[in-house]
Amino acid sequence: MVTRADIGVLGGSGFYSLLDDAEEIELSTPYGPPSDVVTIGRIGSRSVAFIPRHGRDHRFPPHRIPYRANLWALRSLGVTQVLAPSAVGSLKAEYGPGAIVVPDQIVDRTSGRPQTYYDVSGAVHVSFADPYCPSGRAAAVATARSTGWGDVVDGGTLVVIEGPRFSSRAESQWFAANGWSIVGMTGYPESVLARELALCYTSLSLVTDHDAGVEAGQGVTHDEVLEFFARNVTRMRTLIAETVQALPTDRTCSCGSALDGIKLPFELP
Ligand SMILES: [Zn+2]
């Protein structure tokens, strides 16, 4: 029986069948329960904890996801590396539906979401200049390319909007004019909370459509996004499984030392 995990996957509910010898664990955290029971199992030789970030029945819209509980739960299980697949809109004409983007930068356009663990006493300022794990990114890009994915983009800026609505055309054009690449709703504060717990965090962003300012038509509809994602679930599942196995077994990145020399107001799990 596996009760701890090295790698965390925060994803959609289509990914349960990834795990062998799966076991479900109900966890509580100081931030409430995570989005759902955590499923722990194996992919190849790696132990993996899986949390569907929207809940199995999709009850949490992006702005209501218990991000702090999810990351805390993963760390309490021993997770050091987090893989975060998600659906995104593209801000660049050349990245069409089906492209995989592994961003290296992020712009936060969310508002009102709890985005730190350190809001009790004392100041804890983590570095967020490079929000993503360089080792995880390299593994994700190399794996997507080696599995013949097709359109794989190494780097780029993910803009995270508050949602649940999509961008207006003007917002979307403004994002694109800044040179930013993709738009999503869940990449923040997930990424910064991972950093605040000294976890490696890698985004695997699947482009489902062009954002409103990039396409000439009516803009994105929810049905289009869901339909596209459903058609790509099997491919994504394979890519996630391969990427999990390609993540380094020894951490040589600096993510694990994000809190070195900082006096924390409480003990981490
Ligand atoms: Zn790392």
Short mmCIF file of C-alpha atoms and ligand atoms in Angstrom, two decimals:
data_model
loop_
_atom_site.label_atom_id
_atom_site.label_comp_id
_atom_site.label_asym_id
_atom_site.label_seq_id
_atom_site.Cartn_x
_atom_site.Cartn_y
_atom_site.Cartn_z
CA MET A 1 0.00 0.00 0.00
CA VAL A 2 1.31 3.42 -0.97
CA THR A 3 0.58 6.14 1.55
CA ARG A 4 3.04 8.77 0.41
CA ALA A 5 3.79 10.24 -2.96
CA ASP A 6 6.68 12.05 -4.64
CA ILE A 7 4.75 13.69 -7.43
CA GLY A 8 1.46 15.58 -7.32
CA VAL A 9 -0.84 15.97 -10.30
CA LEU A 10 -3.57 18.62 -10.20
CA GLY A 11 -5.84 17.96 -13.11
CA GLY A 12 -9.18 17.12 -14.59
CA SER A 13 -11.32 14.17 -13.66
CA GLY A 14 -10.38 12.31 -16.84
CA PHE A 15 -7.06 11.38 -15.31
CA TYR A 16 -8.04 8.85 -12.62
CA SER A 17 -7.28 5.87 -14.80
CA LEU A 18 -3.64 6.98 -14.91
CA LEU A 19 -2.92 5.41 -11.56
CA ASP A 20 -2.13 1.78 -10.74
CA ASP A 21 -2.76 0.36 -7.24
CA ALA A 22 -4.88 3.42 -6.51
CA GLU A 23 -5.92 4.22 -2.99
CA GLU A 24 -8.16 7.08 -1.91
CA ILE A 25 -7.28 9.23 1.08
CA GLU A 26 -9.52 11.77 2.71
CA LEU A 27 -7.41 14.63 4.02
CA SER A 28 -8.06 17.75 6.00
CA THR A 29 -5.77 20.77 6.12
CA PRO A 30 -5.67 24.02 8.11
CA TYR A 31 -7.29 25.52 4.98
CA GLY A 32 -10.18 23.08 4.83
CA PRO A 33 -10.46 19.97 2.70
CA PRO A 34 -8.84 19.79 -0.74
CA SER A 35 -11.03 19.79 -3.86
CA ASP A 36 -11.74 16.08 -3.42
CA VAL A 37 -10.36 12.90 -1.91
CA VAL A 38 -6.73 12.43 -2.94
CA THR A 39 -6.00 9.38 -5.05
CA ILE A 40 -2.55 7.92 -4.52
CA GLY A 41 -1.06 5.30 -6.78
CA ARG A 42 1.76 4.50 -9.16
CA ILE A 43 2.70 5.47 -12.65
CA GLY A 44 5.58 3.20 -13.61
CA SER A 45 8.07 3.46 -10.76
CA ARG A 46 6.81 6.83 -9.50
CA SER A 47 4.36 7.36 -6.66
CA VAL A 48 1.76 9.96 -7.53
CA ALA A 49 -0.96 11.83 -5.65
CA PHE A 50 -3.81 13.05 -7.81
CA ILE A 51 -6.31 15.79 -6.96
CA PRO A 52 -8.98 16.86 -9.47
CA ARG A 53 -8.72 20.60 -8.90
CA HIS A 54 -12.37 21.28 -9.77
CA GLY A 55 -13.61 18.29 -7.74
CA ARG A 56 -14.90 15.09 -9.34
CA ASP A 57 -18.30 16.56 -9.99
CA HIS A 58 -16.72 19.83 -11.13
CA ARG A 59 -18.27 21.72 -8.24
CA PHE A 60 -15.47 24.28 -7.90
CA PRO A 61 -15.27 26.96 -10.60
CA PRO A 62 -11.72 28.35 -11.02
CA HIS A 63 -12.23 31.24 -8.57
CA ARG A 64 -13.58 28.92 -5.85
CA ILE A 65 -10.97 26.14 -5.97
CA PRO A 66 -9.42 25.53 -2.53
CA TYR A 67 -5.90 26.12 -3.87
CA ARG A 68 -4.26 26.41 -0.46
CA ALA A 69 -5.77 23.14 0.75
CA ASN A 70 -4.77 21.33 -2.45
CA LEU A 71 -1.09 22.27 -2.30
CA TRP A 72 -0.91 21.78 1.47
CA ALA A 73 -2.44 18.30 1.10
CA LEU A 74 0.12 17.37 -1.55
CA ARG A 75 3.04 18.52 0.58
CA SER A 76 1.67 16.66 3.62
CA LEU A 77 1.85 13.46 1.55
CA GLY A 78 5.54 14.02 0.82
CA VAL A 79 5.10 15.46 -2.66
CA THR A 80 8.02 17.55 -3.89
CA GLN A 81 7.10 18.03 -7.56
CA VAL A 82 3.74 19.17 -8.91
CA LEU A 83 2.54 18.75 -12.48
CA ALA A 84 -0.37 21.00 -13.41
CA PRO A 85 -2.18 20.25 -16.66
CA SER A 86 -4.88 22.71 -17.71
CA ALA A 87 -6.85 24.06 -20.63
CA VAL A 88 -5.91 27.51 -21.93
CA GLY A 89 -6.85 29.96 -24.65
CA SER A 90 -4.17 31.10 -27.08
CA LEU A 91 -3.16 34.74 -27.55
CA LYS A 92 -1.02 33.99 -30.57
CA ALA A 93 -2.43 33.12 -33.98
CA GLU A 94 0.35 30.58 -34.50
CA TYR A 95 -0.55 28.51 -31.42
CA GLY A 96 -3.75 26.78 -32.48
CA PRO A 97 -6.00 24.24 -30.73
CA GLY A 98 -3.97 21.20 -29.74
CA ALA A 99 -0.70 23.03 -29.05
CA ILE A 100 1.00 22.24 -25.74
CA VAL A 101 2.57 25.27 -24.09
CA VAL A 102 4.98 24.87 -21.16
CA PRO A 103 5.07 28.46 -19.88
CA ASP A 104 8.08 29.97 -18.13
CA GLN A 105 6.37 33.17 -16.95
CA ILE A 106 3.05 34.20 -15.48
CA VAL A 107 0.96 37.36 -15.16
CA ASP A 108 -1.60 37.46 -12.36
CA ARG A 109 -4.88 39.12 -13.31
CA THR A 110 -6.93 37.39 -10.61
CA SER A 111 -8.50 39.28 -7.74
CA GLY A 112 -9.76 38.34 -4.32
CA ARG A 113 -8.36 34.80 -4.21
CA PRO A 114 -6.46 33.76 -1.07
CA GLN A 115 -2.94 33.63 -2.50
CA THR A 116 -0.59 33.12 0.42
CA TYR A 117 -0.10 30.86 3.42
CA TYR A 118 1.79 33.58 5.25
CA ASP A 119 -0.96 35.99 6.21
CA VAL A 120 -0.94 35.33 9.94
CA SER A 121 2.12 36.98 11.43
CA GLY A 122 5.44 38.21 10.15
CA ALA A 123 6.41 38.71 6.52
CA VAL A 124 7.47 35.87 4.26
CA HIS A 125 8.55 37.05 0.81
CA VAL A 126 9.36 34.20 -1.56
CA SER A 127 11.13 34.79 -4.85
CA PHE A 128 8.78 34.43 -7.80
CA ALA A 129 10.99 35.83 -10.57
CA ASP A 130 10.95 32.42 -12.22
CA PRO A 131 7.65 30.87 -11.21
CA TYR A 132 8.16 27.45 -12.80
CA CYS A 133 10.55 24.60 -12.08
CA PRO A 134 13.29 24.55 -14.75
CA SER A 135 13.80 20.78 -14.41
CA GLY A 136 10.08 20.05 -14.62
CA ARG A 137 9.73 22.32 -17.64
CA ALA A 138 12.61 20.64 -19.43
CA ALA A 139 11.15 17.19 -18.73
CA ALA A 140 7.71 18.25 -19.94
CA VAL A 141 8.97 19.81 -23.18
CA ALA A 142 11.27 16.88 -23.98
CA THR A 143 8.53 14.35 -23.26
CA ALA A 144 5.90 16.13 -25.36
CA ARG A 145 8.35 16.28 -28.25
CA SER A 146 9.46 12.67 -27.89
CA THR A 147 5.88 11.40 -27.87
CA GLY A 148 5.35 13.19 -31.18
CA TRP A 149 2.77 15.63 -29.84
CA GLY A 150 3.27 17.99 -32.75
CA ASP A 151 2.98 21.58 -31.65
CA VAL A 152 5.05 21.99 -28.46
CA VAL A 153 5.94 25.48 -27.25
CA ASP A 154 8.88 25.80 -24.86
CA GLY A 155 8.25 28.91 -22.78
CA GLY A 156 5.85 31.82 -22.92
CA THR A 157 3.72 33.82 -20.55
CA LEU A 158 0.49 32.54 -19.04
CA VAL A 159 -2.01 35.23 -18.08
CA VAL A 160 -4.34 34.06 -15.32
CA ILE A 161 -7.68 35.84 -15.27
CA GLU A 162 -10.19 35.80 -12.44
CA GLY A 163 -13.05 34.31 -14.45
CA PRO A 164 -15.38 32.60 -14.51
CA ARG A 165 -16.13 34.72 -17.58
CA PHE A 166 -13.78 34.67 -20.53
CA SER A 167 -11.78 37.75 -21.63
CA SER A 168 -13.34 40.67 -23.44
CA ARG A 169 -11.92 41.30 -26.90
CA ALA A 170 -10.10 44.42 -25.64
CA GLU A 171 -8.58 42.59 -22.67
CA SER A 172 -7.47 39.80 -24.91
CA GLN A 173 -5.91 42.22 -27.43
CA TRP A 174 -4.15 44.01 -24.59
CA PHE A 175 -2.67 40.72 -23.32
CA ALA A 176 -1.56 39.79 -26.83
CA ALA A 177 -0.03 43.24 -27.42
CA ASN A 178 2.19 42.68 -24.40
CA GLY A 179 3.58 39.59 -26.06
CA TRP A 180 1.89 37.20 -23.63
CA SER A 181 1.06 33.75 -24.96
CA ILE A 182 -1.88 32.03 -23.29
CA VAL A 183 -4.81 32.73 -20.98
CA GLY A 184 -6.13 30.48 -18.22
CA MET A 185 -8.02 30.65 -14.91
CA THR A 186 -6.29 28.19 -12.56
CA GLY A 187 -2.52 28.82 -12.89
CA TYR A 188 -2.59 31.40 -10.10
CA PRO A 189 -2.43 31.22 -7.10
CA GLU A 190 -1.66 27.52 -7.63
CA SER A 191 1.89 28.28 -8.79
CA VAL A 192 2.76 30.75 -6.05
CA LEU A 193 1.35 28.51 -3.33
CA ALA A 194 3.56 25.71 -4.62
CA ARG A 195 6.55 28.05 -4.34
CA GLU A 196 5.51 29.08 -0.83
CA LEU A 197 5.74 25.41 0.12
CA ALA A 198 9.06 24.96 -1.73
CA LEU A 199 7.49 22.59 -4.24
CA CYS A 200 8.52 22.27 -7.89
CA TYR A 201 5.64 23.35 -10.13
CA THR A 202 5.28 22.73 -13.86
CA SER A 203 2.37 23.80 -16.04
CA LEU A 204 1.30 21.69 -19.03
CA SER A 205 -1.10 23.98 -20.86
CA LEU A 206 -3.26 22.55 -23.63
CA VAL A 207 -4.56 25.18 -26.06
CA THR A 208 -8.27 24.57 -26.68
CA ASP A 209 -9.05 27.68 -28.73
CA HIS A 210 -7.94 31.17 -29.64
CA ASP A 211 -8.85 33.88 -27.13
CA ALA A 212 -11.42 36.53 -28.06
CA GLY A 213 -9.00 39.14 -29.36
CA VAL A 214 -7.17 36.72 -31.62
CA GLU A 215 -10.07 35.18 -33.50
CA ALA A 216 -12.50 36.94 -35.75
CA GLY A 217 -15.66 35.09 -34.72
CA GLN A 218 -17.88 35.23 -31.65
CA GLY A 219 -15.18 34.35 -29.13
CA VAL A 220 -14.88 31.33 -26.92
CA THR A 221 -17.86 29.36 -25.65
CA HIS A 222 -17.77 26.99 -22.70
CA ASP A 223 -19.12 24.12 -24.82
CA GLU A 224 -16.31 24.50 -27.35
CA VAL A 225 -13.70 24.32 -24.62
CA LEU A 226 -15.25 21.25 -22.96
CA GLU A 227 -15.72 19.45 -26.26
CA PHE A 228 -12.15 20.07 -27.34
CA PHE A 229 -10.75 19.03 -23.98
CA ALA A 230 -12.81 15.82 -24.00
CA ARG A 231 -11.44 14.90 -27.42
CA ASN A 232 -7.90 15.37 -26.14
CA VAL A 233 -8.21 13.67 -22.75
CA THR A 234 -6.65 10.41 -23.88
CA ARG A 235 -3.68 12.15 -25.48
CA MET A 236 -3.20 14.34 -22.41
CA ARG A 237 -3.41 11.31 -20.13
CA THR A 238 -0.58 9.64 -22.01
CA LEU A 239 1.48 12.82 -21.99
CA ILE A 240 1.00 13.30 -18.25
CA ALA A 241 1.94 9.68 -17.52
CA GLU A 242 5.10 9.98 -19.63
CA THR A 243 6.03 13.34 -18.12
CA VAL A 244 5.59 12.05 -14.56
CA GLN A 245 8.07 9.29 -15.33
CA ALA A 246 10.48 11.75 -16.93
CA LEU A 247 10.59 14.09 -13.91
CA PRO A 248 13.99 13.96 -12.21
CA THR A 249 14.25 11.62 -9.22
CA ASP A 250 16.82 13.91 -7.57
CA ARG A 251 16.04 17.58 -7.38
CA THR A 252 18.87 19.74 -8.68
CA CYS A 253 16.69 22.86 -9.11
CA SER A 254 16.40 25.64 -6.53
CA CYS A 255 12.66 25.19 -5.87
CA GLY A 256 13.29 23.13 -2.74
CA SER A 257 15.36 25.90 -1.16
CA ALA A 258 12.75 28.64 -1.76
CA LEU A 259 12.31 29.06 2.00
CA ASP A 260 15.95 28.74 3.08
CA GLY A 261 16.91 31.46 5.55
CA ILE A 262 13.31 32.61 5.99
CA LYS A 263 11.77 32.42 9.44
CA LEU A 264 8.39 30.76 9.02
CA PRO A 265 5.49 31.56 11.36
CA PHE A 266 4.47 27.89 11.50
CA GLU A 267 5.77 24.48 10.63
CA LEU A 268 5.12 23.09 7.16
CA PRO A 269 3.66 19.61 6.81
ZN ZN B 1 12.13 22.43 -9.17
#
